[in-house]
Tab-separated table of C-alpha atoms in Angstrom:
chain	number	residue	atom	x	y	z
A	1	MET	CA	139.511	-116.036	81.110
A	2	ASN	CA	137.557	-115.668	77.830
A	3	ARG	CA	138.404	-118.434	75.486
A	4	PRO	CA	136.203	-119.874	72.670
A	5	GLN	CA	135.790	-123.114	73.143
A	6	PRO	CA	136.769	-123.841	77.023
A	7	LEU	CA	137.196	-127.230	78.461
A	8	VAL	CA	134.900	-127.353	81.437
A	9	LEU	CA	134.566	-129.979	84.070
A	10	GLY	CA	131.248	-129.648	85.470
A	11	ILE	CA	129.633	-131.041	89.119
A	12	GLU	CA	126.500	-131.616	89.966
A	13	SER	CA	125.332	-133.025	93.451
A	14	SER	CA	122.280	-130.938	94.712
A	15	CYS	CA	120.027	-134.095	95.281
A	16	ASP	CA	120.689	-137.667	94.678
A	17	GLU	CA	122.528	-137.816	91.264
A	18	THR	CA	126.105	-137.911	91.483
A	19	GLY	CA	126.922	-135.986	88.250
A	20	VAL	CA	130.540	-134.992	86.341
A	21	GLY	CA	130.532	-133.858	83.010
A	22	ILE	CA	132.812	-132.274	80.480
A	23	VAL	CA	132.204	-130.115	77.492
A	24	ARG	CA	134.457	-128.197	74.981
A	25	GLY	CA	133.049	-124.890	74.065
A	26	THR	CA	129.554	-126.344	73.244
A	27	THR	CA	130.754	-130.290	72.283
A	28	LEU	CA	129.572	-132.730	75.025
A	29	LEU	CA	132.800	-135.173	75.713
A	30	THR	CA	130.838	-137.100	78.538
A	31	ASN	CA	128.017	-137.331	80.904
A	32	THR	CA	128.883	-139.208	83.486
A	33	VAL	CA	126.014	-140.158	86.750
A	34	SER	CA	125.960	-142.417	89.676
A	35	SER	CA	122.570	-142.201	91.417
A	36	SER	CA	122.127	-143.220	95.012
A	37	MET	CA	118.071	-143.730	94.397
A	38	ASP	CA	117.715	-147.139	95.007
A	39	GLU	CA	119.264	-146.189	98.484
A	40	HIS	CA	116.103	-144.076	99.054
A	41	VAL	CA	113.097	-146.532	97.907
A	42	ARG	CA	112.528	-148.186	101.354
A	43	PHE	CA	112.129	-144.596	102.599
A	44	GLY	CA	109.465	-143.409	99.631
A	45	GLY	CA	111.652	-140.610	99.123
A	46	VAL	CA	115.269	-138.882	99.311
A	47	ILE	CA	117.008	-138.917	102.421
A	48	PRO	CA	119.813	-135.830	102.511
A	49	GLU	CA	122.020	-137.658	104.974
A	50	ILE	CA	121.937	-140.587	102.533
A	51	ALA	CA	122.277	-138.870	99.559
A	52	SER	CA	125.133	-136.727	100.905
A	53	ARG	CA	127.122	-139.906	102.283
A	54	ALA	CA	126.368	-141.606	98.646
A	55	HIS	CA	127.686	-138.690	96.906
A	56	LEU	CA	130.866	-138.754	98.740
A	57	ASP	CA	131.310	-142.581	97.882
A	58	ALA	CA	130.779	-141.893	94.615
A	59	PHE	CA	132.819	-138.483	93.448
A	60	VAL	CA	136.267	-140.068	93.285
A	61	PRO	CA	134.955	-142.894	91.054
A	62	THR	CA	132.561	-140.447	88.579
A	63	LEU	CA	135.357	-138.228	88.516
A	64	ARG	CA	137.662	-140.374	86.949
A	65	GLN	CA	135.138	-142.182	84.839
A	66	ALA	CA	134.246	-138.958	83.087
A	67	LEU	CA	137.764	-137.971	82.608
A	68	ASP	CA	138.748	-141.472	80.873
A	69	ASP	CA	135.252	-141.410	78.528
A	70	ALA	CA	136.252	-138.135	77.122
A	71	GLY	CA	139.986	-138.752	76.841
A	72	VAL	CA	141.403	-136.082	78.738
A	73	GLU	CA	143.160	-135.002	82.464
A	74	LEU	CA	142.584	-132.863	85.024
A	75	ALA	CA	145.515	-130.941	83.436
A	76	ASP	CA	143.522	-130.514	80.389
A	77	ILE	CA	140.469	-128.739	81.798
A	78	ASP	CA	140.036	-124.982	81.904
A	79	ALA	CA	137.858	-124.296	84.133
A	80	ILE	CA	135.337	-126.160	87.122
A	81	ALA	CA	132.025	-125.424	87.258
A	82	VAL	CA	129.848	-126.662	89.979
A	83	THR	CA	126.518	-126.771	91.595
A	84	SER	CA	126.126	-123.906	94.574
A	85	GLY	CA	122.661	-123.902	94.707
A	86	PRO	CA	119.469	-124.674	95.055
A	87	GLY	CA	118.929	-127.902	96.880
A	88	LEU	CA	119.651	-130.219	99.768
A	89	ALA	CA	122.174	-128.393	101.677
A	90	GLY	CA	124.563	-131.012	102.759
A	91	ALA	CA	124.172	-132.966	99.359
A	92	LEU	CA	125.588	-129.410	97.927
A	93	MET	CA	128.262	-129.003	100.315
A	94	VAL	CA	130.092	-132.410	99.039
A	95	GLY	CA	130.117	-131.407	95.576
A	96	VAL	CA	130.978	-127.686	96.462
A	97	CYS	CA	133.819	-129.066	98.607
A	98	ALA	CA	134.872	-131.637	95.871
A	99	ALA	CA	135.168	-128.678	93.508
A	100	LYS	CA	137.054	-126.846	95.650
A	101	ALA	CA	139.635	-129.062	96.346
A	102	LEU	CA	140.141	-129.501	92.654
A	103	ALA	CA	140.035	-125.875	92.153
A	104	VAL	CA	142.760	-125.276	94.871
A	105	ALA	CA	144.921	-128.596	93.334
A	106	THR	CA	144.764	-127.559	89.728
A	107	GLY	CA	144.873	-123.652	89.708
A	108	LYS	CA	141.786	-124.069	87.620
A	109	PRO	CA	139.319	-121.315	87.800
A	110	LEU	CA	136.263	-122.151	89.543
A	111	TYR	CA	132.510	-121.052	88.862
A	112	ALA	CA	129.094	-121.320	91.161
A	113	ILE	CA	126.522	-122.017	89.332
A	114	ASN	CA	122.666	-122.445	89.199
A	115	HIS	CA	120.919	-125.463	89.177
A	116	LEU	CA	117.941	-124.127	87.193
A	117	VAL	CA	120.123	-121.877	84.909
A	118	ALA	CA	122.279	-125.346	83.928
A	119	HIS	CA	119.030	-127.240	82.816
A	120	VAL	CA	118.543	-124.167	80.139
A	121	GLY	CA	122.524	-124.802	79.317
A	122	VAL	CA	121.749	-128.054	78.299
A	123	GLY	CA	120.090	-126.283	75.085
A	124	LEU	CA	123.348	-124.900	74.334
A	125	LEU	CA	124.898	-128.422	73.375
A	126	ASP	CA	125.523	-129.283	69.796
A	127	GLY	CA	122.796	-131.402	68.125
A	128	LYS	CA	120.790	-130.735	71.565
A	129	SER	CA	117.356	-128.527	71.170
A	130	PRO	CA	116.823	-125.701	71.190
A	131	ALA	CA	120.146	-124.702	70.014
A	132	GLY	CA	121.357	-127.558	67.425
A	133	ALA	CA	121.469	-125.543	64.477
A	134	SER	CA	123.310	-122.129	63.637
A	135	PRO	CA	120.259	-118.923	63.627
A	136	ALA	CA	119.531	-118.190	59.968
A	137	GLY	CA	122.369	-116.008	59.137
A	138	ALA	CA	124.876	-117.424	61.269
A	139	ALA	CA	127.853	-118.409	59.803
A	140	PRO	CA	128.474	-122.509	58.883
A	141	GLY	CA	129.898	-124.157	61.998
A	142	SER	CA	129.658	-120.938	64.167
A	143	ALA	CA	128.657	-121.745	68.071
A	144	PRO	CA	124.811	-122.754	68.892
A	145	ARG	CA	122.736	-119.967	70.254
A	146	LEU	CA	119.845	-120.003	72.389
A	147	PRO	CA	116.837	-118.313	70.523
A	148	GLU	CA	115.544	-115.019	71.373
A	149	ASN	CA	112.406	-114.724	73.228
A	150	LEU	CA	113.002	-118.135	75.393
A	151	GLY	CA	111.635	-119.229	78.026
A	152	ALA	CA	112.011	-122.554	79.886
A	153	LEU	CA	109.653	-124.811	81.910
A	154	LEU	CA	110.957	-127.075	84.611
A	155	VAL	CA	109.540	-129.226	86.118
A	156	SER	CA	111.082	-132.260	88.945
A	157	GLY	CA	111.143	-133.516	92.236
A	158	GLY	CA	112.184	-130.549	93.765
A	159	HIS	CA	111.310	-127.478	91.343
A	160	THR	CA	108.046	-126.307	89.287
A	161	GLU	CA	108.553	-123.148	87.262
A	162	ILE	CA	108.635	-120.874	84.241
A	163	LEU	CA	111.805	-118.882	83.293
A	164	LYS	CA	112.521	-116.481	81.093
A	165	ILE	CA	115.675	-116.271	79.491
A	166	ASN	CA	117.024	-112.729	78.512
A	167	SER	CA	120.735	-113.840	78.872
A	168	ILE	CA	121.764	-117.270	79.984
A	169	THR	CA	125.145	-115.783	81.260
A	170	ASP	CA	123.557	-112.964	83.464
A	171	ASP	CA	119.566	-112.288	82.951
A	172	VAL	CA	116.908	-114.517	83.633
A	173	GLN	CA	113.301	-114.165	85.359
A	174	LEU	CA	111.402	-116.040	87.390
A	175	LEU	CA	107.988	-115.643	85.543
A	176	GLY	CA	105.990	-118.316	88.126
A	177	SER	CA	106.901	-121.541	90.384
A	178	THR	CA	105.181	-123.579	92.885
A	179	ILE	CA	104.111	-122.305	96.358
A	180	ASP	CA	104.125	-125.470	98.136
A	181	ASP	CA	104.970	-128.923	96.630
A	182	ALA	CA	106.797	-129.495	93.689
A	183	ALA	CA	105.555	-131.499	90.622
A	184	GLY	CA	107.667	-134.707	91.182
A	185	GLU	CA	106.916	-134.504	95.069
A	186	ALA	CA	103.620	-134.419	94.526
A	187	TYR	CA	103.681	-137.875	92.568
A	188	ASP	CA	105.800	-139.373	94.940
A	189	LYS	CA	103.275	-138.797	97.678
A	190	VAL	CA	100.255	-139.533	95.881
A	191	ALA	CA	102.323	-142.820	95.173
A	192	ARG	CA	102.430	-143.573	98.169
A	193	ILE	CA	99.058	-143.175	99.374
A	194	LEU	CA	98.028	-145.451	96.523
A	195	GLY	CA	100.903	-148.383	97.630
A	196	LEU	CA	102.932	-147.525	94.075
A	197	GLY	CA	106.272	-147.376	95.864
A	198	TYR	CA	108.986	-144.816	95.073
A	199	PRO	CA	109.871	-142.758	92.911
A	200	GLY	CA	106.259	-142.319	92.224
A	201	GLY	CA	106.285	-140.514	88.689
A	202	PRO	CA	107.449	-143.998	86.836
A	203	ALA	CA	104.877	-145.824	88.185
A	204	ILE	CA	101.614	-143.291	88.587
A	205	ASP	CA	102.306	-142.516	84.267
A	206	ARG	CA	102.819	-146.485	83.630
A	207	LEU	CA	99.130	-146.862	85.714
A	208	ALA	CA	97.624	-143.745	84.374
A	209	LYS	CA	97.660	-145.610	81.117
A	210	THR	CA	95.072	-147.721	81.675
A	211	GLY	CA	92.931	-145.557	83.795
A	212	ASN	CA	89.991	-142.929	82.880
A	213	PRO	CA	91.451	-139.812	83.682
A	214	LYS	CA	87.867	-138.223	83.604
A	215	ALA	CA	86.719	-140.846	86.200
A	216	ILE	CA	87.121	-138.282	89.134
A	217	ARG	CA	88.004	-134.180	88.719
A	218	PHE	CA	90.725	-133.359	90.841
A	219	PRO	CA	90.942	-129.686	91.399
A	220	ARG	CA	93.215	-127.100	89.844
A	221	GLY	CA	95.281	-125.107	92.497
A	222	LEU	CA	95.271	-121.397	92.345
A	223	THR	CA	92.951	-121.496	89.136
A	224	GLN	CA	90.467	-119.159	90.201
A	225	PRO	CA	89.689	-115.659	89.353
A	226	LYS	CA	91.265	-114.352	92.724
A	227	TYR	CA	94.334	-115.511	92.019
A	228	MET	CA	94.346	-115.751	88.253
A	229	GLY	CA	93.883	-112.233	87.597
A	230	SER	CA	93.354	-110.731	83.864
A	231	ALA	CA	96.083	-110.096	81.506
A	232	GLU	CA	95.527	-106.163	82.107
A	233	GLU	CA	95.497	-106.741	86.333
A	234	PRO	CA	97.026	-110.085	87.010
A	235	GLY	CA	96.290	-111.925	90.010
A	236	PRO	CA	98.680	-112.312	93.091
A	237	HIS	CA	99.611	-116.161	91.098
A	238	ARG	CA	98.721	-116.153	87.376
A	239	TYR	CA	101.630	-118.424	86.531
A	240	ASP	CA	102.082	-120.024	89.924
A	241	TRP	CA	101.339	-123.878	90.736
A	242	SER	CA	100.198	-125.624	93.871
A	243	PHE	CA	100.199	-128.755	94.134
A	244	SER	CA	99.156	-129.343	98.154
A	245	GLY	CA	95.345	-129.351	97.907
A	246	LEU	CA	95.754	-131.667	95.010
A	247	LYS	CA	97.779	-134.524	97.169
A	248	THR	CA	95.433	-134.187	99.614
A	249	ALA	CA	92.622	-134.352	97.466
A	250	VAL	CA	93.607	-137.762	96.137
A	251	ALA	CA	93.992	-138.703	100.088
A	252	ARG	CA	90.512	-138.177	100.787
A	253	CYS	CA	89.120	-139.629	98.013
A	254	VAL	CA	90.825	-142.497	98.687
A	255	GLU	CA	89.598	-142.466	101.684
A	256	GLN	CA	86.234	-142.254	100.893
A	257	PHE	CA	86.457	-145.775	98.785
A	258	GLU	CA	87.298	-147.372	101.988
A	259	ALA	CA	85.311	-146.126	104.259
A	260	CYS	CA	81.943	-147.428	102.143
A	261	GLY	CA	84.141	-150.587	101.760
A	262	GLU	CA	84.575	-150.388	98.076
A	263	GLU	CA	87.249	-151.365	96.300
A	264	VAL	CA	89.648	-148.398	95.312
A	265	PRO	CA	90.164	-147.882	91.776
A	266	VAL	CA	93.655	-146.622	91.565
A	267	ALA	CA	94.406	-146.759	87.741
A	268	ASP	CA	91.576	-143.926	87.390
A	269	ILE	CA	93.116	-141.820	90.437
A	270	ALA	CA	96.564	-142.025	88.881
A	271	ALA	CA	94.945	-140.905	85.564
A	272	ALA	CA	92.611	-138.442	86.727
A	273	PHE	CA	95.784	-137.317	89.369
A	274	GLN	CA	97.975	-136.725	86.488
A	275	GLU	CA	95.581	-135.157	84.306
A	276	ALA	CA	95.168	-132.715	87.245
A	277	VAL	CA	98.676	-132.018	87.098
A	278	VAL	CA	99.741	-131.880	83.515
A	279	ASP	CA	96.348	-129.674	82.928
A	280	VAL	CA	97.070	-127.154	85.510
A	281	ILE	CA	100.928	-126.918	84.440
A	282	THR	CA	101.053	-126.812	80.811
A	283	SER	CA	97.647	-124.258	80.649
A	284	LYS	CA	99.586	-121.849	83.462
A	285	ALA	CA	103.076	-122.301	81.105
A	286	VAL	CA	101.200	-121.524	77.825
A	287	LEU	CA	99.917	-118.368	79.445
A	288	ALA	CA	102.723	-117.203	80.353
A	289	CYS	CA	104.597	-117.816	77.288
A	290	ARG	CA	102.146	-116.118	75.223
A	291	GLU	CA	102.089	-113.052	78.047
A	292	ASN	CA	105.769	-112.541	77.935
A	293	GLY	CA	106.445	-112.928	74.268
A	294	ILE	CA	108.439	-116.171	74.781
A	295	LYS	CA	108.220	-117.764	71.625
A	296	ASP	CA	110.339	-120.875	72.065
A	297	VAL	CA	110.250	-122.905	75.506
A	298	LEU	CA	112.550	-125.487	76.827
A	299	LEU	CA	111.046	-128.722	79.044
A	300	GLY	CA	113.309	-129.791	81.337
A	301	GLY	CA	114.068	-131.518	84.820
A	302	GLY	CA	112.945	-135.024	85.787
A	303	VAL	CA	109.285	-134.812	85.322
A	304	ALA	CA	109.895	-133.935	81.521
A	305	ALA	CA	110.506	-137.957	81.281
A	306	ASN	CA	106.238	-137.927	81.965
A	307	SER	CA	104.759	-139.156	78.814
A	308	ARG	CA	101.725	-137.369	79.519
A	309	LEU	CA	103.439	-134.632	80.278
A	310	ARG	CA	105.198	-134.022	76.888
A	311	GLU	CA	102.202	-135.322	75.134
A	312	LEU	CA	100.086	-132.346	76.475
A	313	THR	CA	103.269	-129.760	76.171
A	314	GLY	CA	103.504	-130.253	72.839
A	315	GLN	CA	99.486	-130.033	71.775
A	316	ARG	CA	99.280	-126.471	73.781
A	317	CYS	CA	102.219	-125.141	72.376
A	318	ALA	CA	101.761	-126.143	69.139
A	319	SER	CA	98.307	-124.751	69.255
A	320	ALA	CA	100.043	-121.436	70.715
A	321	GLY	CA	102.760	-120.829	68.063
A	322	ILE	CA	105.033	-121.814	70.314
A	323	ARG	CA	108.304	-124.388	69.715
A	324	LEU	CA	108.701	-126.887	72.216
A	325	HIS	CA	112.016	-127.989	72.866
A	326	VAL	CA	113.019	-131.418	74.810
A	327	PRO	CA	116.670	-132.510	75.399
A	328	PRO	CA	117.841	-136.166	75.859
A	329	LEU	CA	115.827	-137.639	79.055
A	330	ASP	CA	119.510	-138.121	80.023
A	331	LEU	CA	120.114	-134.537	79.625
A	332	CYS	CA	116.848	-133.497	81.576
A	333	THR	CA	117.267	-134.962	84.697
A	334	ASP	CA	120.204	-133.737	86.877
A	335	ASN	CA	123.614	-134.306	85.200
A	336	GLY	CA	126.957	-132.961	85.248
A	337	ALA	CA	126.725	-132.106	81.549
A	338	MET	CA	124.549	-128.998	82.188
A	339	VAL	CA	126.857	-127.409	85.284
A	340	ALA	CA	129.779	-127.902	82.407
A	341	ALA	CA	127.492	-126.477	79.615
A	342	LEU	CA	126.305	-123.144	82.142
A	343	GLY	CA	129.930	-123.051	83.136
A	344	ALA	CA	131.447	-122.848	79.465
A	345	GLN	CA	129.251	-119.900	78.339
A	346	LEU	CA	130.418	-118.234	81.370
A	347	VAL	CA	133.796	-118.623	80.509
A	348	MET	CA	133.107	-117.807	76.694
A	349	ALA	CA	131.019	-114.559	77.717
A	350	GLY	CA	134.597	-113.518	79.857
A	351	VAL	CA	132.387	-113.704	83.187
A	352	ALA	CA	135.159	-113.641	86.666
A	353	PRO	CA	134.990	-116.790	88.335
A	354	SER	CA	133.409	-117.230	91.528
A	355	GLY	CA	137.044	-118.131	93.544
A	356	ILE	CA	136.793	-120.232	96.605
A	357	ARG	CA	135.531	-118.274	98.771
A	358	PHE	CA	131.422	-119.316	98.321
A	359	ALA	CA	129.402	-120.908	100.461
A	360	PRO	CA	126.727	-123.230	98.985
A	361	ASP	CA	122.948	-122.048	99.090
A	362	SER	CA	119.965	-124.229	98.953
A	363	SER	CA	117.474	-121.407	98.164
A	364	MET	CA	119.871	-119.672	96.022
A	365	PRO	CA	117.394	-117.654	93.453
A	366	VAL	CA	117.351	-118.323	89.784
A	367	THR	CA	117.971	-114.687	89.555
A	368	ALA	CA	121.718	-115.275	90.476
A	369	VAL	CA	122.948	-117.235	87.408
A	370	SER	CA	126.367	-117.817	88.633
A	371	LEU	CA	128.056	-116.424	91.936
A	372	PRO	CA	130.654	-113.719	91.955
A	373	ALA	CA	133.718	-113.485	93.507
């Protein structure tokens, strides 16, 4: 199938959001999300079994709401797209099984797509960065296109990665990633150490505004010369991140204050921790962009809501002559609209659907944009 403006339904269930989005070509019709975050608060993190059960409960109501909001029927849909990975295995299974059932019941083609690449697909929706306007020389009213030499910095509870997007439908290159904790995961763990509750990102971001980020110097992982190397001879982790050592440093810092009988300066620790995270993320991301000819970069993922990350990324990209694009916050976090947006690109490019024989892959590599039949 190769249609100019396909109506695509996207399903997202990789973690704790049940998302259903509908797009027509590059036009967003609806983005409906049901989150189970409140059910995980007392555990201090996402519990896979609870997330999976919440997806089961939420899927049909979320689907019905999305169809109503978009003013369409299932029979009107041209194709279905679903996140097949990466993510929590049980959570992915719920979304994939639901998508397969819909595909069988309606006879619509089904695309199994990559959750991470879908974050970039948001940039192709009308009026959303970085493709809100047609490129120079394009016909008026023509479909948005991603800029050439585009990168994507994805920062979330499960992923911290810098990508080079050569083609949104079939050529995505991984430049660097975290080798242990993701940035959002580190925020949650440090928030627990500081007694700030879950989710940790918003709590630390708020508290950090009242603290001194220079009060304590926390480590920046993988920044030593043996890991960085040089542009001519890159080290083994030149564009990679590590946050587990930073988390441990925060724990030791708190223990030292408590051992001395001193009050723990929670705001200063939060500010210093946050500065260590955003400093190393932005410095390595900008380095990767400069050394790989990337002139535009899209910031996505749940941690894109962090005020200091947005601020420092903007400053450093501007200094390096790189254009930064940040979609609306509701499209940065996991959602069905991004899945539908990428699915529409695959349909318009004439990519063959995946069929129904594929299995979800919790560790699906970012280089696999979609699964073949």
